[in-house]
Coordinates of C-alpha atoms in Angstrom, one line a residue:
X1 CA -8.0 6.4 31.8
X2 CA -5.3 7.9 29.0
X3 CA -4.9 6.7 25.7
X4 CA -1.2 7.8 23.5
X5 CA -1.2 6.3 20.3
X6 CA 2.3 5.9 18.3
X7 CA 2.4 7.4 14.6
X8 CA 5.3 5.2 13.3
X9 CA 7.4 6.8 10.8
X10 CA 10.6 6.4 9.0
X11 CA 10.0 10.1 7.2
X12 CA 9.7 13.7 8.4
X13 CA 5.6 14.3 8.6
X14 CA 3.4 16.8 9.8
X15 CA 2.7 15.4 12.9
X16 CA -1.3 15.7 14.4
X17 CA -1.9 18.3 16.7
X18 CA -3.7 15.8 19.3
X19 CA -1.0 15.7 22.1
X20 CA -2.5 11.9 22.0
X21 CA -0.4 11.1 19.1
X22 CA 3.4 10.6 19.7
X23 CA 5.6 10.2 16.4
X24 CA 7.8 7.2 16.8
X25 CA 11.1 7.3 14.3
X26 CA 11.1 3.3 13.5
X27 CA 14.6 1.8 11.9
X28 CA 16.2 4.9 13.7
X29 CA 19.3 3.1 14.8
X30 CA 20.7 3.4 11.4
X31 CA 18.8 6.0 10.0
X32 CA 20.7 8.5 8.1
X33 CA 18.9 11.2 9.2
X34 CA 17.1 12.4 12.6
X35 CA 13.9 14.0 12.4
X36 CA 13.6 15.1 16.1
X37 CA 11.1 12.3 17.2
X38 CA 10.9 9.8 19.5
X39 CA 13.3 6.8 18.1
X40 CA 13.1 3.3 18.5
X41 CA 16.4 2.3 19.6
X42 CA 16.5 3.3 23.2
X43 CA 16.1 0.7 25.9
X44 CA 15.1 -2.9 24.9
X45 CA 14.8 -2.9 21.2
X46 CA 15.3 -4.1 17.9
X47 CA 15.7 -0.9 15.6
X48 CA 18.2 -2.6 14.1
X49 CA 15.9 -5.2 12.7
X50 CA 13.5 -2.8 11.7
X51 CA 14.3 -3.6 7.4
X52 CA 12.4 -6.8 8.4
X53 CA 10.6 -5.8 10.8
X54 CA 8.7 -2.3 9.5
X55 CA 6.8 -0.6 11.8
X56 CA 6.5 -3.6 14.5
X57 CA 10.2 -2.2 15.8
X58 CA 8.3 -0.1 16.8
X59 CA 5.6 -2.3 18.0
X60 CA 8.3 -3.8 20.0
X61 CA 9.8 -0.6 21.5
X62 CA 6.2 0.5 23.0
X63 CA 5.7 -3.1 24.5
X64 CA 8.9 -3.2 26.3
X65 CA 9.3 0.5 27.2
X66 CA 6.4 2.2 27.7
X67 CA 3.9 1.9 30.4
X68 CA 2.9 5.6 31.0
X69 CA -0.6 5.2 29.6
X70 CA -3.8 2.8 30.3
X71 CA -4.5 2.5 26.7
X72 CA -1.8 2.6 23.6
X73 CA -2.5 2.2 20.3
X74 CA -0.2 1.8 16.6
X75 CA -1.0 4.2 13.8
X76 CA 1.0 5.3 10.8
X77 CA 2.4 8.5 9.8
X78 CA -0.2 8.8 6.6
X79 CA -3.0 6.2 7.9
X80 CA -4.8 7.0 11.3
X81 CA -8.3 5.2 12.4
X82 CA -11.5 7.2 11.3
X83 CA -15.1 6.9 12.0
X84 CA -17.6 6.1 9.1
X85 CA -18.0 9.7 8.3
X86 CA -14.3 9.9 8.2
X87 CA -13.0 12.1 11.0
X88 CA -9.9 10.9 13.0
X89 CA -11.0 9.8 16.9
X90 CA -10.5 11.9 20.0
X91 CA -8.7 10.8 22.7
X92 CA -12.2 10.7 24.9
X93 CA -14.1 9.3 22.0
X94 CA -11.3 6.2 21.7
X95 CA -12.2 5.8 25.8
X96 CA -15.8 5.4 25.2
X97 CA -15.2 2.9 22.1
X98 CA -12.9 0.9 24.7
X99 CA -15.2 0.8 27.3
X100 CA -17.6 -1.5 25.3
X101 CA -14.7 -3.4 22.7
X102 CA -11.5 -4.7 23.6
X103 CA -9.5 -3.4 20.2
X104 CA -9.7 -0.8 18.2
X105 CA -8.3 -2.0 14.4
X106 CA -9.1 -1.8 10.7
X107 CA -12.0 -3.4 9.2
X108 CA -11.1 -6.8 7.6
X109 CA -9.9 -6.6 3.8
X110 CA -12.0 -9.0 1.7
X111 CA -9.4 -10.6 -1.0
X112 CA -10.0 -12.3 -4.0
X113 CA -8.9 -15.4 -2.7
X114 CA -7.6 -17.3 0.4
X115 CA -5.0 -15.2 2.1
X116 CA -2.4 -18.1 1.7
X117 CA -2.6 -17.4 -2.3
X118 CA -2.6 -14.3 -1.9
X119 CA 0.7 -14.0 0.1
X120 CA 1.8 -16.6 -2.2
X121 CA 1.9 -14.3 -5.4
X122 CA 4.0 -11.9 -3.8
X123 CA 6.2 -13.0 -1.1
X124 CA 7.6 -16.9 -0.8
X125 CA 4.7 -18.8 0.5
X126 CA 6.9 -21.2 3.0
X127 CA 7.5 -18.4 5.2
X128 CA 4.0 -18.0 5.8
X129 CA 3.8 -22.4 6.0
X130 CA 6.6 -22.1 8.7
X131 CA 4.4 -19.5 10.7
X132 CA 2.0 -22.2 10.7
X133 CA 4.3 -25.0 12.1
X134 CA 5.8 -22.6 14.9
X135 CA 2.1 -21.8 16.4
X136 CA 1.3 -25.5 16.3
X137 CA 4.4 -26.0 18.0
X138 CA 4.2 -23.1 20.4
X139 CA 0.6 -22.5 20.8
X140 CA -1.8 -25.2 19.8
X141 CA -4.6 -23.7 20.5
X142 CA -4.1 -20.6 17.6
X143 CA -3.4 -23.9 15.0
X144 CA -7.0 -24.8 14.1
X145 CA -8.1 -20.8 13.5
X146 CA -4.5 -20.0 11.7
X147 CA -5.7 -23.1 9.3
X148 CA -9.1 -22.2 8.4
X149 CA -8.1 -18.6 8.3
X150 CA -5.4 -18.8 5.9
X151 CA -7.9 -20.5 3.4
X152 CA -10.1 -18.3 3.8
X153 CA -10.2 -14.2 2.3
X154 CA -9.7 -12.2 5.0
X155 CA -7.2 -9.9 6.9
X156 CA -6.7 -7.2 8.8
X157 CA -4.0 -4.6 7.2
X158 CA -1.5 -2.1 8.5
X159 CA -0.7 -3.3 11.8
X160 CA -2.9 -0.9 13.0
X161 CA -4.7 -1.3 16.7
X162 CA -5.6 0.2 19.8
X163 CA -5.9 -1.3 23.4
X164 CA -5.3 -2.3 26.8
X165 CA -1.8 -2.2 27.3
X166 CA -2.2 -5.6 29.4
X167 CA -3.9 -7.1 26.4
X168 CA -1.2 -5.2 23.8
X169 CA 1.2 -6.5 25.7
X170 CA 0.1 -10.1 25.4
X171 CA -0.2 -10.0 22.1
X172 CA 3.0 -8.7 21.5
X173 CA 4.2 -11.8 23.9
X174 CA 2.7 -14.1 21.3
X175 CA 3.7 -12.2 18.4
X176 CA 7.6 -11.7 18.8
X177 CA 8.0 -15.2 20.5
X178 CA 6.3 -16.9 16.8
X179 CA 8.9 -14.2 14.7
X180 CA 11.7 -14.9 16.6
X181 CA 11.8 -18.1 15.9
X182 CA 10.8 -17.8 12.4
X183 CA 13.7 -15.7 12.0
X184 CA 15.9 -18.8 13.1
X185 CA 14.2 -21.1 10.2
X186 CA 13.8 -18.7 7.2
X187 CA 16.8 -17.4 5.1
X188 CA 16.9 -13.5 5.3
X189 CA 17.9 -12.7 2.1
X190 CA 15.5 -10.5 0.0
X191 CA 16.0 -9.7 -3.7
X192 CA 14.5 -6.0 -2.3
X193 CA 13.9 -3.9 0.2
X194 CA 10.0 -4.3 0.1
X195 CA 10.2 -7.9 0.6
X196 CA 12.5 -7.9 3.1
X197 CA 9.4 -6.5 5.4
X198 CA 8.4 -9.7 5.4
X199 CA 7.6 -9.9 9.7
X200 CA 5.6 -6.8 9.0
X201 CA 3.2 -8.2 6.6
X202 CA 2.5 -11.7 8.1
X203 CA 1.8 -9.6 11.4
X204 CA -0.9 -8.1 10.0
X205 CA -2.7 -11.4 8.9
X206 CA -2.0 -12.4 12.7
X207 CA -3.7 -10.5 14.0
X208 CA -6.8 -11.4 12.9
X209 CA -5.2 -15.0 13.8
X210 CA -5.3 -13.7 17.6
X211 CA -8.2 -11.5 17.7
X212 CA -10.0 -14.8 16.0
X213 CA -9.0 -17.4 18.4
X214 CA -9.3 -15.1 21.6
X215 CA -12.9 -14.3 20.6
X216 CA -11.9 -10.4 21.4
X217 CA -14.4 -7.5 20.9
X218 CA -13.3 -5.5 17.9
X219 CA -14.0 -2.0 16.9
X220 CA -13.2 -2.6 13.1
X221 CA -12.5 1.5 11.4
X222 CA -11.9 2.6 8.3
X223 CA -8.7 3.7 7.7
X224 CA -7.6 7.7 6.5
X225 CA -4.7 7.8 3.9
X226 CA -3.7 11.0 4.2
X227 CA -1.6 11.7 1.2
X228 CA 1.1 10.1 -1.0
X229 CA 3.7 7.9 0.5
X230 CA 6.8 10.0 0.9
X231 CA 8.7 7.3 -1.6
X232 CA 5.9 8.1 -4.1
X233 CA 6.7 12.2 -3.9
X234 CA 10.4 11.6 -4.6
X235 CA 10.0 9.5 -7.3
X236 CA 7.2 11.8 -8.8
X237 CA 9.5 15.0 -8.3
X238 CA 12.6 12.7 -10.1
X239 CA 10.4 12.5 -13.1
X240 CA 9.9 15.8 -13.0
X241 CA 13.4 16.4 -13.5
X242 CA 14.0 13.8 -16.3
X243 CA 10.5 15.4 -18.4
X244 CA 12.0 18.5 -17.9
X245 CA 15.5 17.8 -19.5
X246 CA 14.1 15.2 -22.3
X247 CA 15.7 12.2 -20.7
X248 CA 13.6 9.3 -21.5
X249 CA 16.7 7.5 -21.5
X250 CA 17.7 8.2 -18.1
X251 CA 14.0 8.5 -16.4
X252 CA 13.7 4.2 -17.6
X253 CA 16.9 3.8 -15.8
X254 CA 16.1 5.2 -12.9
X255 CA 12.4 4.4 -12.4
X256 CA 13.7 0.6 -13.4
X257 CA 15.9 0.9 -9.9
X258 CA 13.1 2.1 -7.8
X259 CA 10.7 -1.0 -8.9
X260 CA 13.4 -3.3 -8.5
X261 CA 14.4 -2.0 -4.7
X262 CA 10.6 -0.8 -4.0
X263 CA 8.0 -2.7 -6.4
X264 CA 5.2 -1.6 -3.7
X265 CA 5.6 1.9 -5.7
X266 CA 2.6 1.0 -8.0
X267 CA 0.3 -0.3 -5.4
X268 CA -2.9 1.8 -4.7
X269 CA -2.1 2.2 -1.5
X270 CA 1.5 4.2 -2.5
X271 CA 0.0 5.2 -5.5
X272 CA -3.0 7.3 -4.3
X273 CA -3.2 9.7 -6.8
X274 CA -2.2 7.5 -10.0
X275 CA 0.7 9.6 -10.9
X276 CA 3.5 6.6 -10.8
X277 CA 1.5 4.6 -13.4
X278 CA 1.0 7.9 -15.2
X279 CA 5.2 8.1 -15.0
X280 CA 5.8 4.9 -16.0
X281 CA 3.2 5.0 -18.9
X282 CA 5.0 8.2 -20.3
X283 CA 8.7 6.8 -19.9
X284 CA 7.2 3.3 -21.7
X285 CA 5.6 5.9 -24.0
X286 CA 8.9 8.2 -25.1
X287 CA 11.5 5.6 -25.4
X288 CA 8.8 3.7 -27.6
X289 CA 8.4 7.0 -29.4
X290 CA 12.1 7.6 -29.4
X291 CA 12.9 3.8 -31.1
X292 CA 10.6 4.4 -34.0
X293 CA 10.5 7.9 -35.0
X294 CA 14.0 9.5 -32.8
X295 CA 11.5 11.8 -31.0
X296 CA 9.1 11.8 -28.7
X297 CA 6.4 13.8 -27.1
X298 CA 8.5 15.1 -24.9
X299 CA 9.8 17.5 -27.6
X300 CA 6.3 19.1 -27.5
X301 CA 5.6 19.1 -23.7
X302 CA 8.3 18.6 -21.1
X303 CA 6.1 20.0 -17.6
X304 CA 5.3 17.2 -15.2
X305 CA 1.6 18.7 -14.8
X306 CA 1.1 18.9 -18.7
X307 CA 2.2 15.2 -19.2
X308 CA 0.3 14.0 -16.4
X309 CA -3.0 15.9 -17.7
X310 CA -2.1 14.6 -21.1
X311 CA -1.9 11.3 -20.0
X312 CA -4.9 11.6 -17.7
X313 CA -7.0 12.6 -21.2
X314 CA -5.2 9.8 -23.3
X315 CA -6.5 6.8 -21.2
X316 CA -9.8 8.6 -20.5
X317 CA -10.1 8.4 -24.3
X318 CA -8.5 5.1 -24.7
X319 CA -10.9 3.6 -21.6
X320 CA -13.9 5.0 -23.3
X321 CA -13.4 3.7 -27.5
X322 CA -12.6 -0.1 -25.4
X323 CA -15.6 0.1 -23.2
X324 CA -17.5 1.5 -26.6
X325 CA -16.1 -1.9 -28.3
X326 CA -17.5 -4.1 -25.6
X327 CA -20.7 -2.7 -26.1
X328 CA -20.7 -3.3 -29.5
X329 CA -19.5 -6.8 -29.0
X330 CA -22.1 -7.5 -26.1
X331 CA -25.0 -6.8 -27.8
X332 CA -24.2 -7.9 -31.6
X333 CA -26.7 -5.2 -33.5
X334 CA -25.1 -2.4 -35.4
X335 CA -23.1 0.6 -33.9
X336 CA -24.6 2.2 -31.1
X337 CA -25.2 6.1 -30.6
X338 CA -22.5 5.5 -28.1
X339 CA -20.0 4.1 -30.4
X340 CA -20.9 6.6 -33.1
X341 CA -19.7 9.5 -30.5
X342 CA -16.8 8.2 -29.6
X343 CA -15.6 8.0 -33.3
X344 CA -17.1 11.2 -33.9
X345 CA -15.9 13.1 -30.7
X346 CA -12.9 11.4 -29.3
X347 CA -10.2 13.2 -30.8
X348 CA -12.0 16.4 -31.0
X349 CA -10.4 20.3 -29.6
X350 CA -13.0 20.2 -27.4
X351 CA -11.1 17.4 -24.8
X352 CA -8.4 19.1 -23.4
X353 CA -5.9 16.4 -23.5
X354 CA -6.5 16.3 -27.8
X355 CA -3.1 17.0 -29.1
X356 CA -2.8 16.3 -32.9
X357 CA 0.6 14.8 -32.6
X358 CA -0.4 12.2 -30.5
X359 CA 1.2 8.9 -32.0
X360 CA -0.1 5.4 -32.7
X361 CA 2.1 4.2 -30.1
X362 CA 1.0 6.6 -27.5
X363 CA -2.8 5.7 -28.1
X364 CA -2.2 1.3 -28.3
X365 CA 0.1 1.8 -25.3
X366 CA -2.7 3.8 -23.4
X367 CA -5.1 1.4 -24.9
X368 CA -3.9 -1.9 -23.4
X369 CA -4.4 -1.1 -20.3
X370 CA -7.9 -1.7 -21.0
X371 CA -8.4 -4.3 -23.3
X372 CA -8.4 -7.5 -22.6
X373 CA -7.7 -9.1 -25.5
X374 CA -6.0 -7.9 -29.0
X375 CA -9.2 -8.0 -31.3
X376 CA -10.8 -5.3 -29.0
X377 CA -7.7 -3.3 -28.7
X378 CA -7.3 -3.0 -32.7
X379 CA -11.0 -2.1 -33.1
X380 CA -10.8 0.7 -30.2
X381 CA -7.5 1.8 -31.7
X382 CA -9.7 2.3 -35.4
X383 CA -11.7 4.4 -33.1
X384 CA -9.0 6.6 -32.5
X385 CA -7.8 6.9 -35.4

């Protein structure tokens, strides 16, 4: 019994020591650079698909090439299967799991709503229809599940899984025969590169399609992130760069592009850390600054780790006076210890992030990402005032 599980990757990363893991380079056919690892464009494959495809190139490549081991498994290069205290499975612990389940994937995301309106609000919903109609037409029996699933607010996420290779296999069988015809029916153009992925994130929902209908034993893990998404460091280390040289100017151009080409940037997922919020909140910030008074605070601090603490401090603040406001408004009887503090306190030298130059624009801007509505945002702003 031997498990190898596939860290798919499009980025250099430091690879787990577990000789269990194999790092597979996914969209390596036209990669413009070679990290070393295993690609996905050798043998029967579709590498060259891989911009709609994501990780399943990869996917792919392991169910039509690979047949060294009883067991194989998908991971990515920054999100491997844990246990509930957190630690990342052995190879023998994986066995004993598999003895007993027949997968080994994520625990189900609870939505707000029905998957369907969820997929809607980010990606054209008719793919996701035409999914449907090519499993009615190709396999029936998935139809009824696919149905009541999609209306209802689960998923599993990240294309993450371990098992039987006879069984990975056959899902892959289903999987790629359903895409492969989608591809026929949908048109592939995408306004940007994250939407383009679109195979990758309808896989994930299908999954829990196939595990559903085939009434498999799942393992369901929690899922280790382990640090920021390489997109998320570059754009983090860019800023750095604009700070440093006062280019408000130049840091809204460029942080424009990357939403436009990669609009996932702000998700929590990429976003672990908040920093790309905090970026965007201080380029919104300076050129706001810059329109109304022709400087900004980036003529008093220009170091990426100052802005971001001073940022950090500013919404703390901000979070507090509109959560002090709403419990004023909640229980209609006079100012509250509470409330008093924050007027008294919440500009003092004792918070860190208290810079006396701080401008009305920087403290509503920080403010409205809290309130939800104008009347509490101009009493919190009086707070900090």
């Amino acid at each position: 019994m031997s498990v190898k599980i596939f860290a798919m990757t499009h980025k250099r990363f430091e690879v787990p020591g577990d000789s269990m893991y194999i790092p597979m380079h996914v969209g390596h056919k036209n990669a413009k650079e070679d990290f070393g690892y295993k690609g996905d464009d050798s043998g029967d494959n579709i590498s060259d698909l891989n911009c709609y495809y994501a990780e399943l190139s990869g996917v792919y490549w392991v169910w039509k090439n690979y047949f060294e081991a009883d067991y194989v498994g998908i991971c990515h290069y920054r999100r491997f299967l844990t246990s509930e205290e957190g630690y990342v499975f052995s190879e023998s612990e994986y066995e004993q799991i598999l003895k007993t389940y027949d997968i080994v994937t994520t625990k189900q995301l609870e939505l707000p709503g029905s998957y369907r309106n969820g997929f809607g609000a980010h990606h054209n919903v008719s793919v996701l229809d035409e999914t449907g109609h090519i499993i009615k037409e190709q396999y029936p029996q998935y139809y009824d599940t696919f149905v009541k699933l999609v209306h209802q607010n689960k998923t599993y996420f990240g294309n993450i899984m371990v098992a039987g290779k006879k069984l990975y296999d056959a899902y892959c069988e289903w999987l790629f025969s359903i895409f492969f015809e989608l591809q026929k029916r949908i048109d592939l153009t995408f306004a940007d590169d994250y939407h383009k992925r679109v195979f990758g994130f309808i896989s994930e929902f299908l999954l829990y399609v196939w595990v559903t209908t085939n009434k498999l034993r799942a393992y369901e893990c929690r899922v280790a992130i382990i640090g920021e998404k390489k997109e998320t460091s570059e754009v983090t280390t860019q800023m750095a760069a604009f700070f440093k040289n006062k280019d408000a100017a130049g840091a809204k151009a460029y942080f424009a592009a990357v939403l436009k080409q990669r609009p996932d940037i702000l998700m929590e997922a990429s976003d672990i850390n908040g920093e790309c919020k905090l970026c965007l909140q201080a380029v919104s910030t300076a050129n706001l600054e810059i329109a109304a008074y022709g400087s900004s605070f980036l003529d008093k601090i220009n170091e990426y780790e100052e802005i971001i603490k001073y940022f950090r401090g500013l919404n703390s603040m901000a979070s507090k006076a509109v959560k002090a406001v709403e419990v004023e408004n909640t229980e209609r009887t006079q100012k509250t210890a509470y409330v008093k503090t924050i007027e008294e306190k919440s500009m003092n030298e004792a918070n860190p992030s208290y810079f006396p130059w701080t401008t009305e624009i920087a403290k509503r801007a920080a403010i409205r990402l809290y309130a939800t509505n104008s009347e509490t945002a101009d009493k919190a702003m009086e707070l900090l005032t």
